[in-house]
């Protein structure tokens, strides 16, 4: 368990605008910020972030919450993990003991194993002259070794024994893909006599390892398989360092050695996709840090095909991509060694815009004079153009494709818009949820509205008047929180009134922490807080609260009376006149109370 005070510290150290702007392009809009919603596909900005209330809310899909729920959704983490991530971001220490009692989940444990393994690999590099010599011969400086945390895995299975002596279970060590189970029982190290390239996530946690042989033996590279801490194609190698230099652009290479060579040569804004093509997840990850990327893939056919696929993903993510070509070497490492960094810089500066590169590849791939091939190629490029969110980019790309293919703009336009009609309207529309509560009728909507007014009251100067009014009136009418049909509104209103009655200073913050694990509640609270009631007078809000209470009471009584009526009928059938008399009495009592209380509602 992380203590609530700690969570509160972390929350106040994690300004929602600061944190979200690492993920979204936030634009100032009055006292709030707006962005395109990351949780549903949209072309207009209906995602609102409030720095005053420290919440976000999407008017399109109803998503909403605080900084913790955002990180949970965006990073695919649970609550505790999201809290930890933000703690790390703001430099707040959470002692390990505070976890051991609670859920210290698998992913965290595997990262802990990886950290122990990384220490072991780094110590072994220091102890092994042959490995150090190999690294030096590759032109890698000590500074780069430290920056990339390179290590060396010695022969044998020393790591397995070490991890066991640290108390990690064999099951978990195998899950971390550091060691494997041997045929005769016991485990052995996966990486032996290899240079180790740790794959660190953007928070510098080692999530996986790559390992290269020191000679020409095969396989040249071994990479960690997927583990609970690592999904292939979701991390970018060295993004943890490159993101600090990513303001202008990021260079994307294929492999470890390319990224390391470029970094060493002074191109510190370099990350590697660690695969033949940059994935959509990697493109979206990159978008958090930069608007522009250069694809620096090998000059062979596989490299060019990778640039097409990776470039498509960058294009869809809205990143301005360029493709760098460098004749005379097979990869950037070799090029820089042969011709120097200065020369490589010139290659980057003269990169071909990705869209032109893409069209050119299509033109080269077939007989463009053949109308059938031309038709296929034009449709392919149109389907790519349709993926751009920006109408300006779509327009410019249509113009460019028209010019390069020698096809009138109108035809490409039609292909592009044909795509558009299919995608957002037929495929995407059904996924869009209506804002929560829109389907509710009658009593539940009154319960909802009442809770919303209670929450909104905290943003107002007349909060004391309003909250006292609400609690008094509710009790006077005999409406308990348990009477609510909707458990969510019941729980939120109950907690709100309780915290207020206890004199809690920051009710909104406490509410969000107390409901921290309940995303529906957090979304509801945020949606409520996103309303602006500044123009409503105190009396108006009191009247609306009364109206809600009256509707809840009315419905409650109607239900109760209907129940009694059914019981009376049943008792009459059974000729149990004592019970009939009893029920009629109850019914009259309710009607009496109702007529008395009705006066309070006038
Ligand atoms: Zn949305």
XYZ file of C-alpha atoms and ligand atoms in Angstrom:
603
model
C 0.000 0.000 0.000
C 1.157 3.495 -0.808
C -0.080 5.803 1.969
C -2.765 8.303 0.857
C -0.615 11.267 1.961
C 2.125 10.027 -0.357
C -0.338 9.730 -3.219
C -1.479 13.260 -2.508
C 2.139 14.498 -2.605
C 2.685 12.782 -5.929
C -0.536 14.172 -7.333
C 0.278 17.739 -6.383
C 3.788 17.355 -7.809
C 2.348 16.120 -11.120
C 0.660 19.088 -12.731
C -1.910 17.750 -15.177
C -1.019 20.225 -17.916
C 2.696 19.452 -17.611
C 2.184 15.693 -17.623
C -0.409 15.601 -20.399
C 1.608 17.894 -22.637
C 4.230 15.149 -22.786
C 1.591 13.092 -24.575
C -0.671 15.579 -26.322
C -0.491 18.811 -28.181
C -2.304 21.099 -25.759
C -3.617 24.434 -26.947
C -4.638 27.198 -24.577
C -8.356 27.878 -24.647
C -9.563 30.422 -22.106
C -8.505 29.244 -18.672
C -8.314 25.651 -19.951
C -6.377 23.708 -22.551
C -7.753 21.760 -25.487
C -6.399 18.831 -27.461
C -7.505 16.094 -29.791
C -8.729 13.228 -27.645
C -6.182 10.383 -27.442
C -8.924 7.906 -26.541
C -11.154 8.223 -29.575
C -10.350 9.101 -33.169
C -11.306 12.683 -33.839
C -10.271 15.540 -36.041
C -11.507 18.386 -33.851
C -10.350 19.057 -30.314
C -13.029 18.116 -27.793
C -10.622 17.008 -25.082
C -10.450 19.588 -22.299
C -7.779 19.892 -19.607
C -8.365 22.142 -16.622
C -5.264 23.339 -14.736
C -7.438 24.795 -11.950
C -9.349 21.602 -11.343
C -6.495 19.271 -12.345
C -8.809 17.145 -14.452
C -9.439 16.269 -18.082
C -12.677 15.533 -19.831
C -13.558 14.603 -23.400
C -16.853 16.007 -24.638
C -16.733 13.554 -27.536
C -16.395 10.152 -25.882
C -16.964 10.949 -22.220
C -13.475 9.883 -21.098
C -12.325 11.850 -18.114
C -10.269 11.754 -14.972
C -7.175 13.011 -13.252
C -3.474 12.653 -13.894
C -3.443 9.083 -12.501
C -6.277 7.788 -14.669
C -4.727 9.414 -17.718
C -1.404 7.655 -17.133
C -3.218 4.378 -16.467
C -5.017 4.561 -19.795
C -2.191 5.995 -21.822
C 0.584 3.749 -20.492
C -1.645 0.746 -19.944
C -0.787 0.523 -16.242
C -2.744 -0.213 -13.102
C -3.293 2.425 -10.433
C -0.243 1.574 -8.317
C 2.001 1.489 -11.375
C 0.680 4.855 -12.537
C 1.356 6.338 -9.105
C 4.883 4.897 -9.157
C 5.553 6.237 -12.616
C 4.489 9.741 -11.647
C 6.457 9.484 -8.405
C 9.558 8.704 -10.400
C 8.803 11.517 -12.813
C 8.618 14.065 -10.019
C 11.508 12.567 -8.055
C 9.410 11.472 -5.075
C 10.793 8.414 -3.307
C 8.501 5.572 -2.370
C 10.372 3.189 -0.093
C 10.304 -0.419 -1.215
C 8.879 -1.598 2.139
C 5.749 0.325 1.382
C 5.151 -2.148 -1.409
C 6.013 -5.490 0.076
C 2.763 -5.587 2.004
C 0.718 -4.742 -1.045
C 0.581 -5.746 -4.664
C 4.124 -5.604 -5.942
C 3.247 -6.843 -9.330
C 5.027 -9.081 -11.773
C 6.164 -6.351 -14.093
C 7.876 -4.484 -11.252
C 9.512 -7.696 -10.033
C 10.855 -8.463 -13.479
C 12.277 -4.971 -13.746
C 13.952 -5.543 -10.364
C 15.474 -8.786 -11.690
C 16.597 -6.955 -14.828
C 18.222 -4.265 -12.692
C 20.162 -6.888 -10.736
C 21.173 -8.530 -14.017
C 22.273 -5.202 -15.478
C 24.506 -4.500 -12.452
C 26.030 -7.945 -12.926
C 26.671 -7.367 -16.652
C 28.243 -3.971 -16.040
C 30.536 -5.279 -13.289
C 31.618 -8.086 -15.578
C 32.486 -5.694 -18.376
C 34.879 -3.936 -15.997
C 36.475 -7.277 -15.119
C 36.866 -8.541 -18.670
C 39.721 -7.012 -20.736
C 38.749 -8.877 -23.933
C 35.222 -7.467 -23.871
C 36.516 -3.963 -23.129
C 38.966 -4.290 -25.989
C 36.178 -5.363 -28.348
C 34.104 -2.302 -27.433
C 37.089 0.002 -27.850
C 37.870 -1.515 -31.241
C 34.327 -0.692 -32.351
C 35.080 2.964 -31.648
C 32.790 3.180 -28.619
C 34.003 5.602 -25.960
C 33.767 5.065 -22.201
C 31.237 7.905 -22.092
C 29.012 6.012 -24.525
C 29.428 2.790 -22.527
C 28.139 4.629 -19.461
C 25.383 6.434 -21.323
C 24.055 3.202 -22.853
C 24.894 1.125 -19.761
C 26.626 -1.479 -21.895
C 27.724 -4.662 -20.170
C 29.228 -8.062 -20.686
C 27.747 -11.478 -19.951
C 30.559 -13.908 -19.094
C 30.442 -17.589 -20.063
C 28.776 -19.941 -17.592
C 25.674 -19.402 -15.492
C 26.827 -17.126 -12.700
C 23.797 -14.871 -13.037
C 21.297 -17.640 -12.313
C 23.002 -18.401 -8.987
C 23.262 -14.717 -8.126
C 19.566 -14.027 -8.756
C 18.551 -17.061 -6.704
C 20.794 -15.940 -3.853
C 18.949 -12.600 -3.965
C 15.744 -14.497 -3.257
C 14.015 -14.353 -6.662
C 11.975 -17.427 -7.517
C 13.090 -19.595 -10.435
C 9.689 -19.153 -12.004
C 10.133 -15.387 -12.110
C 13.743 -15.567 -13.297
C 12.572 -17.676 -16.257
C 9.704 -15.268 -16.899
C 12.187 -12.401 -17.078
C 13.893 -14.357 -19.868
C 17.287 -13.891 -18.199
C 17.776 -17.601 -17.598
C 16.214 -20.759 -18.947
C 15.341 -24.026 -17.317
C 17.832 -26.777 -18.138
C 16.895 -30.308 -19.187
C 18.309 -31.760 -15.993
C 16.622 -29.233 -13.709
C 18.230 -26.004 -12.528
C 18.658 -22.985 -14.743
C 21.279 -21.614 -17.092
C 22.023 -18.075 -18.290
C 20.544 -17.066 -21.652
C 23.301 -14.558 -22.421
C 26.800 -16.036 -22.320
C 30.042 -14.502 -23.559
C 28.237 -11.593 -25.202
C 28.206 -7.794 -25.138
C 24.982 -6.679 -23.476
C 22.816 -3.828 -24.733
C 20.139 -3.131 -22.144
C 16.846 -1.862 -23.545
C 15.722 0.891 -21.211
C 12.281 2.436 -21.279
C 11.904 6.214 -21.129
C 12.118 6.038 -17.331
C 15.508 4.300 -17.515
C 14.171 0.943 -16.330
C 15.867 -2.001 -18.035
C 12.926 -3.821 -19.621
C 14.879 -6.237 -21.836
C 18.325 -7.041 -23.210
C 20.003 -7.444 -26.549
C 23.281 -9.334 -26.750
C 25.940 -9.566 -29.435
C 28.740 -12.068 -29.882
C 32.342 -10.823 -29.800
C 33.376 -12.752 -32.879
C 31.644 -13.930 -36.050
C 29.813 -16.863 -34.505
C 26.083 -17.231 -34.886
C 23.548 -16.105 -33.920
C 25.085 -12.666 -34.020
C 22.372 -11.161 -31.810
C 20.108 -12.609 -29.138
C 17.244 -10.464 -27.878
C 14.915 -10.921 -24.925
C 11.575 -12.462 -25.811
C 8.396 -10.721 -24.713
C 7.944 -10.617 -20.943
C 5.398 -8.925 -18.664
C 7.844 -5.982 -18.647
C 8.566 -5.874 -22.368
C 6.495 -5.881 -25.534
C 8.367 -5.867 -28.794
C 7.661 -2.891 -30.976
C 6.514 -0.712 -28.090
C 9.863 0.686 -26.970
C 12.449 2.600 -28.913
C 16.050 1.825 -28.073
C 17.828 4.840 -26.522
C 14.692 6.991 -26.504
C 15.439 7.508 -22.799
C 18.515 9.537 -23.844
C 17.379 10.765 -27.261
C 14.210 12.378 -25.933
C 16.324 14.943 -24.087
C 17.640 16.113 -27.453
C 14.431 15.564 -29.410
C 13.154 19.129 -29.659
C 14.128 19.502 -33.318
C 13.946 15.965 -34.617
C 14.778 12.348 -33.850
C 16.861 10.025 -36.014
C 15.548 6.474 -36.262
C 17.963 3.661 -37.003
C 17.406 -0.076 -37.278
C 19.791 -1.554 -34.748
C 21.694 -0.981 -31.519
C 25.060 -0.405 -33.120
C 23.723 2.227 -35.540
C 22.154 4.184 -32.700
C 25.301 3.899 -30.595
C 27.581 4.902 -33.461
C 25.455 7.921 -34.277
C 25.204 8.931 -30.639
C 28.976 8.684 -30.300
C 29.396 10.811 -33.429
C 27.350 13.553 -31.788
C 23.857 12.738 -33.102
C 22.428 12.418 -29.617
C 18.840 12.559 -30.844
C 19.009 9.013 -32.207
C 16.847 6.033 -31.286
C 16.544 2.569 -32.838
C 13.353 0.751 -33.776
C 15.027 -2.646 -33.175
C 13.248 -4.344 -36.001
C 12.859 -3.969 -39.698
C 10.190 -1.301 -39.416
C 8.980 1.237 -36.927
C 5.615 0.083 -35.530
C 2.463 2.211 -35.025
C 3.049 2.023 -31.247
C 6.594 3.288 -31.653
C 5.378 6.101 -33.913
C 2.861 7.210 -31.312
C 5.509 6.986 -28.574
C 7.823 9.135 -30.658
C 5.077 11.701 -31.252
C 5.208 12.562 -27.554
C 8.701 13.926 -27.969
C 9.052 15.232 -31.487
C 7.242 16.395 -34.613
C 9.993 15.394 -37.026
C 11.872 12.151 -37.616
C 14.557 10.960 -40.009
C 14.529 7.326 -41.050
C 18.108 6.115 -41.289
C 17.745 2.537 -42.443
C 20.238 0.320 -44.219
C 20.686 1.055 -47.891
C 19.633 -2.442 -49.005
C 16.211 -3.526 -50.239
C 15.126 -4.676 -46.749
C 16.070 -1.279 -45.348
C 14.056 0.559 -48.000
C 11.032 -1.674 -47.488
C 11.360 -1.004 -43.752
C 11.455 2.739 -44.420
C 8.167 2.451 -46.349
C 6.365 0.606 -43.561
C 7.875 2.656 -40.750
C 7.270 5.851 -42.705
C 3.601 4.975 -43.220
C 3.242 4.647 -39.458
C 4.992 7.965 -38.842
C 2.765 9.603 -41.453
C -0.351 8.276 -39.763
C 0.909 9.490 -36.376
C 1.289 12.958 -37.873
C 5.092 13.062 -37.765
C 6.933 14.883 -40.532
C 9.363 12.194 -41.691
C 12.357 12.268 -43.986
C 14.278 9.354 -45.490
C 18.064 9.635 -45.351
C 20.137 7.919 -48.003
C 23.885 7.490 -47.862
C 25.612 5.778 -50.754
C 28.996 4.181 -50.207
C 28.256 2.313 -46.969
C 25.815 -0.352 -45.860
C 24.805 1.282 -42.578
C 25.330 4.617 -40.764
C 28.017 3.114 -38.509
C 30.133 2.235 -41.536
C 29.389 5.546 -43.265
C 30.504 7.643 -40.299
C 33.693 5.595 -39.923
C 34.487 6.047 -43.616
C 33.409 9.630 -44.263
C 32.964 11.264 -40.866
C 30.117 12.846 -38.921
C 30.202 16.121 -40.848
C 29.462 14.293 -44.069
C 26.656 12.328 -42.457
C 25.079 15.549 -41.220
C 24.854 16.675 -44.842
C 23.015 13.461 -45.724
C 20.480 14.108 -42.973
C 20.002 17.687 -44.138
C 19.265 16.517 -47.654
C 16.796 13.812 -46.625
C 13.921 13.142 -49.035
C 10.471 13.991 -47.619
C 8.823 10.676 -46.787
C 5.799 11.277 -48.999
C 7.965 11.838 -52.076
C 10.038 8.784 -51.201
C 6.837 6.746 -50.865
C 5.469 7.832 -54.262
C 8.848 7.298 -55.874
C 9.000 3.729 -54.544
C 5.571 3.037 -56.050
C 6.643 4.466 -59.380
C 9.771 2.299 -59.366
C 7.972 -0.830 -58.201
C 5.963 -1.368 -61.393
C 5.337 -0.130 -64.899
C 3.774 3.246 -64.176
C 2.882 3.678 -67.866
C 0.555 0.710 -67.533
C -2.873 2.207 -66.614
C -3.781 -0.781 -64.447
C -0.647 -0.452 -62.347
C -1.068 3.315 -62.195
C -4.594 2.841 -60.865
C -3.351 0.447 -58.140
C -0.510 2.770 -57.167
C -2.805 5.820 -57.025
C -5.273 3.983 -54.800
C -2.498 2.875 -52.479
C -1.174 6.405 -52.054
C -4.728 7.741 -51.608
C -5.363 5.310 -48.774
C -2.220 6.618 -47.074
C -3.234 10.268 -47.590
C -6.626 9.540 -46.043
C -4.867 8.591 -42.812
C -3.534 12.108 -42.254
C -5.577 14.003 -39.693
C -4.665 17.427 -40.990
C -6.720 18.684 -43.954
C -3.767 20.852 -45.003
C -1.469 17.835 -45.188
C -4.101 15.836 -47.084
C -4.518 18.659 -49.600
C -0.778 19.120 -50.129
C -0.221 15.380 -50.491
C -3.008 15.135 -53.075
C -1.329 17.928 -55.062
C 2.054 16.251 -54.795
C 0.754 12.813 -55.781
C -1.111 14.355 -58.711
C 2.113 15.922 -59.933
C 4.332 12.868 -59.433
C 1.853 10.354 -60.865
C 0.532 12.716 -63.526
C -3.086 12.076 -62.519
C -5.592 14.963 -62.050
C -6.038 16.017 -58.414
C -9.785 15.406 -58.599
C -9.304 11.685 -59.178
C -6.917 11.251 -56.263
C -9.263 13.376 -54.167
C -12.099 11.014 -54.901
C -10.018 8.003 -53.849
C -8.978 9.821 -50.693
C -12.480 10.865 -49.706
C -13.842 7.426 -50.578
C -11.490 6.106 -47.934
C -12.542 8.746 -45.485
C -16.186 7.800 -45.813
C -15.447 4.171 -45.099
C -13.181 4.656 -42.147
C -14.447 7.210 -39.687
C -18.162 6.720 -40.355
C -18.582 3.007 -40.790
C -15.705 1.559 -38.819
C -14.961 4.091 -36.133
C -18.357 5.557 -35.308
C -19.827 2.555 -33.448
C -16.852 2.546 -31.067
C -17.684 6.028 -29.856
C -19.470 5.893 -26.572
C -22.108 8.360 -25.594
C -21.146 10.374 -22.543
C -22.095 8.348 -19.487
C -25.544 9.080 -18.205
C -27.135 10.115 -21.459
C -29.353 7.067 -21.534
C -30.520 7.444 -17.965
C -34.060 8.506 -17.324
C -35.987 9.858 -14.385
C -34.686 8.947 -10.987
C -31.164 7.969 -11.950
C -30.682 11.155 -13.881
C -31.891 13.083 -10.820
C -29.391 11.182 -8.666
C -26.707 12.023 -11.136
C -27.570 15.697 -11.346
C -27.764 16.070 -7.578
C -24.286 14.572 -7.221
C -23.000 16.822 -9.992
C -24.315 19.912 -8.167
C -22.682 18.760 -4.948
C -19.338 18.400 -6.729
C -19.664 21.677 -8.615
C -20.379 23.450 -5.341
C -16.721 23.028 -4.391
C -15.712 25.291 -7.235
C -17.971 28.047 -5.922
C -17.793 30.626 -3.166
C -21.228 29.613 -1.881
C -20.198 26.002 -1.295
C -21.104 26.086 2.404
C -24.617 27.312 1.723
C -25.180 24.767 -1.028
C -23.763 21.729 0.738
C -25.540 22.469 3.981
C -28.748 22.932 2.036
C -28.295 19.641 0.227
C -27.552 17.576 3.327
C -30.315 19.157 5.423
C -32.944 18.804 2.753
C -31.954 15.255 1.923
C -32.167 14.199 5.565
C -35.411 16.063 6.075
C -36.961 14.162 3.192
C -35.662 10.878 4.556
C -33.576 10.076 1.500
C -30.568 7.953 2.420
C -27.596 7.450 0.126
C -28.537 3.789 0.066
C -31.857 4.746 -1.495
C -30.079 5.689 -4.707
C -30.652 3.295 -7.566
C -27.262 4.083 -9.020
C -24.436 2.781 -6.834
C -21.852 5.103 -8.372
C -23.751 8.342 -7.678
C -24.670 7.027 -4.255
C -21.030 6.358 -3.346
C -19.728 9.651 -4.727
C -22.388 11.804 -3.078
C -21.987 9.978 0.226
C -18.225 10.443 0.223
C -18.528 14.085 -0.830
C -20.922 14.921 1.973
C -18.838 12.982 4.507
C -15.587 14.696 3.574
C -17.274 18.074 3.686
C -18.802 17.343 7.094
C -15.390 16.261 8.399
C -13.998 19.647 7.424
C -11.589 18.153 4.877
C -9.728 21.032 3.245
C -9.205 19.669 -0.218
C -12.293 17.584 -0.883
C -11.743 17.230 -4.642
C -8.241 15.913 -4.222
C -9.289 13.498 -1.466
C -12.227 12.259 -3.528
C -9.992 11.484 -6.463
C -7.585 9.605 -4.231
C -10.299 7.687 -2.393
C -11.831 6.678 -5.714
C -8.369 6.266 -7.226
C -8.935 2.687 -8.350
C -12.452 3.259 -9.657
C -12.130 4.685 -13.138
C -15.882 5.103 -13.629
C -16.063 7.242 -10.513
C -13.050 9.333 -11.523
C -14.481 9.860 -15.006
C -17.812 10.891 -13.512
C -16.205 13.315 -11.040
C -14.137 14.880 -13.799
C -17.124 15.233 -16.050
C -19.013 16.960 -13.248
C -16.111 19.306 -12.578
C -15.802 20.169 -16.251
C -19.127 21.994 -16.022
C -19.096 25.699 -15.561
C -21.767 26.789 -13.088
C -20.309 30.246 -12.498
C -23.314 31.912 -14.134
C -25.880 30.100 -11.982
C -27.112 31.932 -8.895
C -27.124 30.242 -5.493
C -30.922 30.144 -5.450
C -31.064 28.515 -8.874
C -28.772 25.721 -7.774
C -30.694 25.236 -4.542
C -33.886 24.965 -6.593
C -32.329 22.444 -8.924
C -31.125 20.390 -5.959
C -34.650 20.461 -4.528
C -36.039 19.393 -7.846
C -33.683 16.402 -7.962
C -34.519 15.423 -4.400
C -38.229 15.673 -5.164
C -37.846 13.403 -8.168
C -35.861 10.858 -6.167
C -38.371 10.941 -3.337
C -41.319 10.788 -5.715
C -39.935 7.744 -7.452
C -38.944 6.073 -4.207
C -42.455 6.541 -2.832
C -44.122 5.427 -6.043
C -42.085 2.237 -5.987
C -42.828 1.680 -2.308
C -46.559 2.296 -2.787
C -46.684 -0.042 -5.767
C -44.988 -2.723 -3.685
C -47.514 -2.282 -0.897
C -50.396 -2.331 -3.357
C -49.151 -5.664 -4.707
C -48.841 -7.040 -1.180
C -52.380 -5.908 -0.344
C -53.701 -7.677 -3.406
C -51.845 -10.860 -2.512
C -53.081 -10.779 1.087
C -56.657 -10.231 -0.144
C -56.361 -13.283 -2.382
C -55.137 -15.291 0.576
C -57.979 -13.812 2.658
C -55.451 -12.713 5.304
C -57.277 -9.593 6.435
C -54.885 -8.818 9.287
C -52.106 -8.377 6.780
C -54.373 -6.360 4.478
C -55.135 -3.965 7.336
C -51.447 -3.744 8.237
C -50.409 -2.857 4.654
C -53.171 -0.314 4.226
C -51.986 1.362 7.420
C -48.399 1.478 6.123
C -49.633 2.918 2.865
C -51.547 5.666 4.626
C -48.540 6.520 6.768
C -46.428 6.986 3.688
C -49.053 9.166 2.078
C -49.284 11.267 5.245
C -45.541 11.723 5.452
C -45.485 12.550 1.776
C -48.069 15.288 2.109
C -46.184 16.765 5.086
C -42.854 16.638 3.313
C -44.391 17.961 0.172
C -44.481 21.302 1.961
C -40.695 21.274 2.241
C -40.514 20.960 -1.463
C -42.752 23.909 -2.231
Zn -12.604 11.295 -26.466
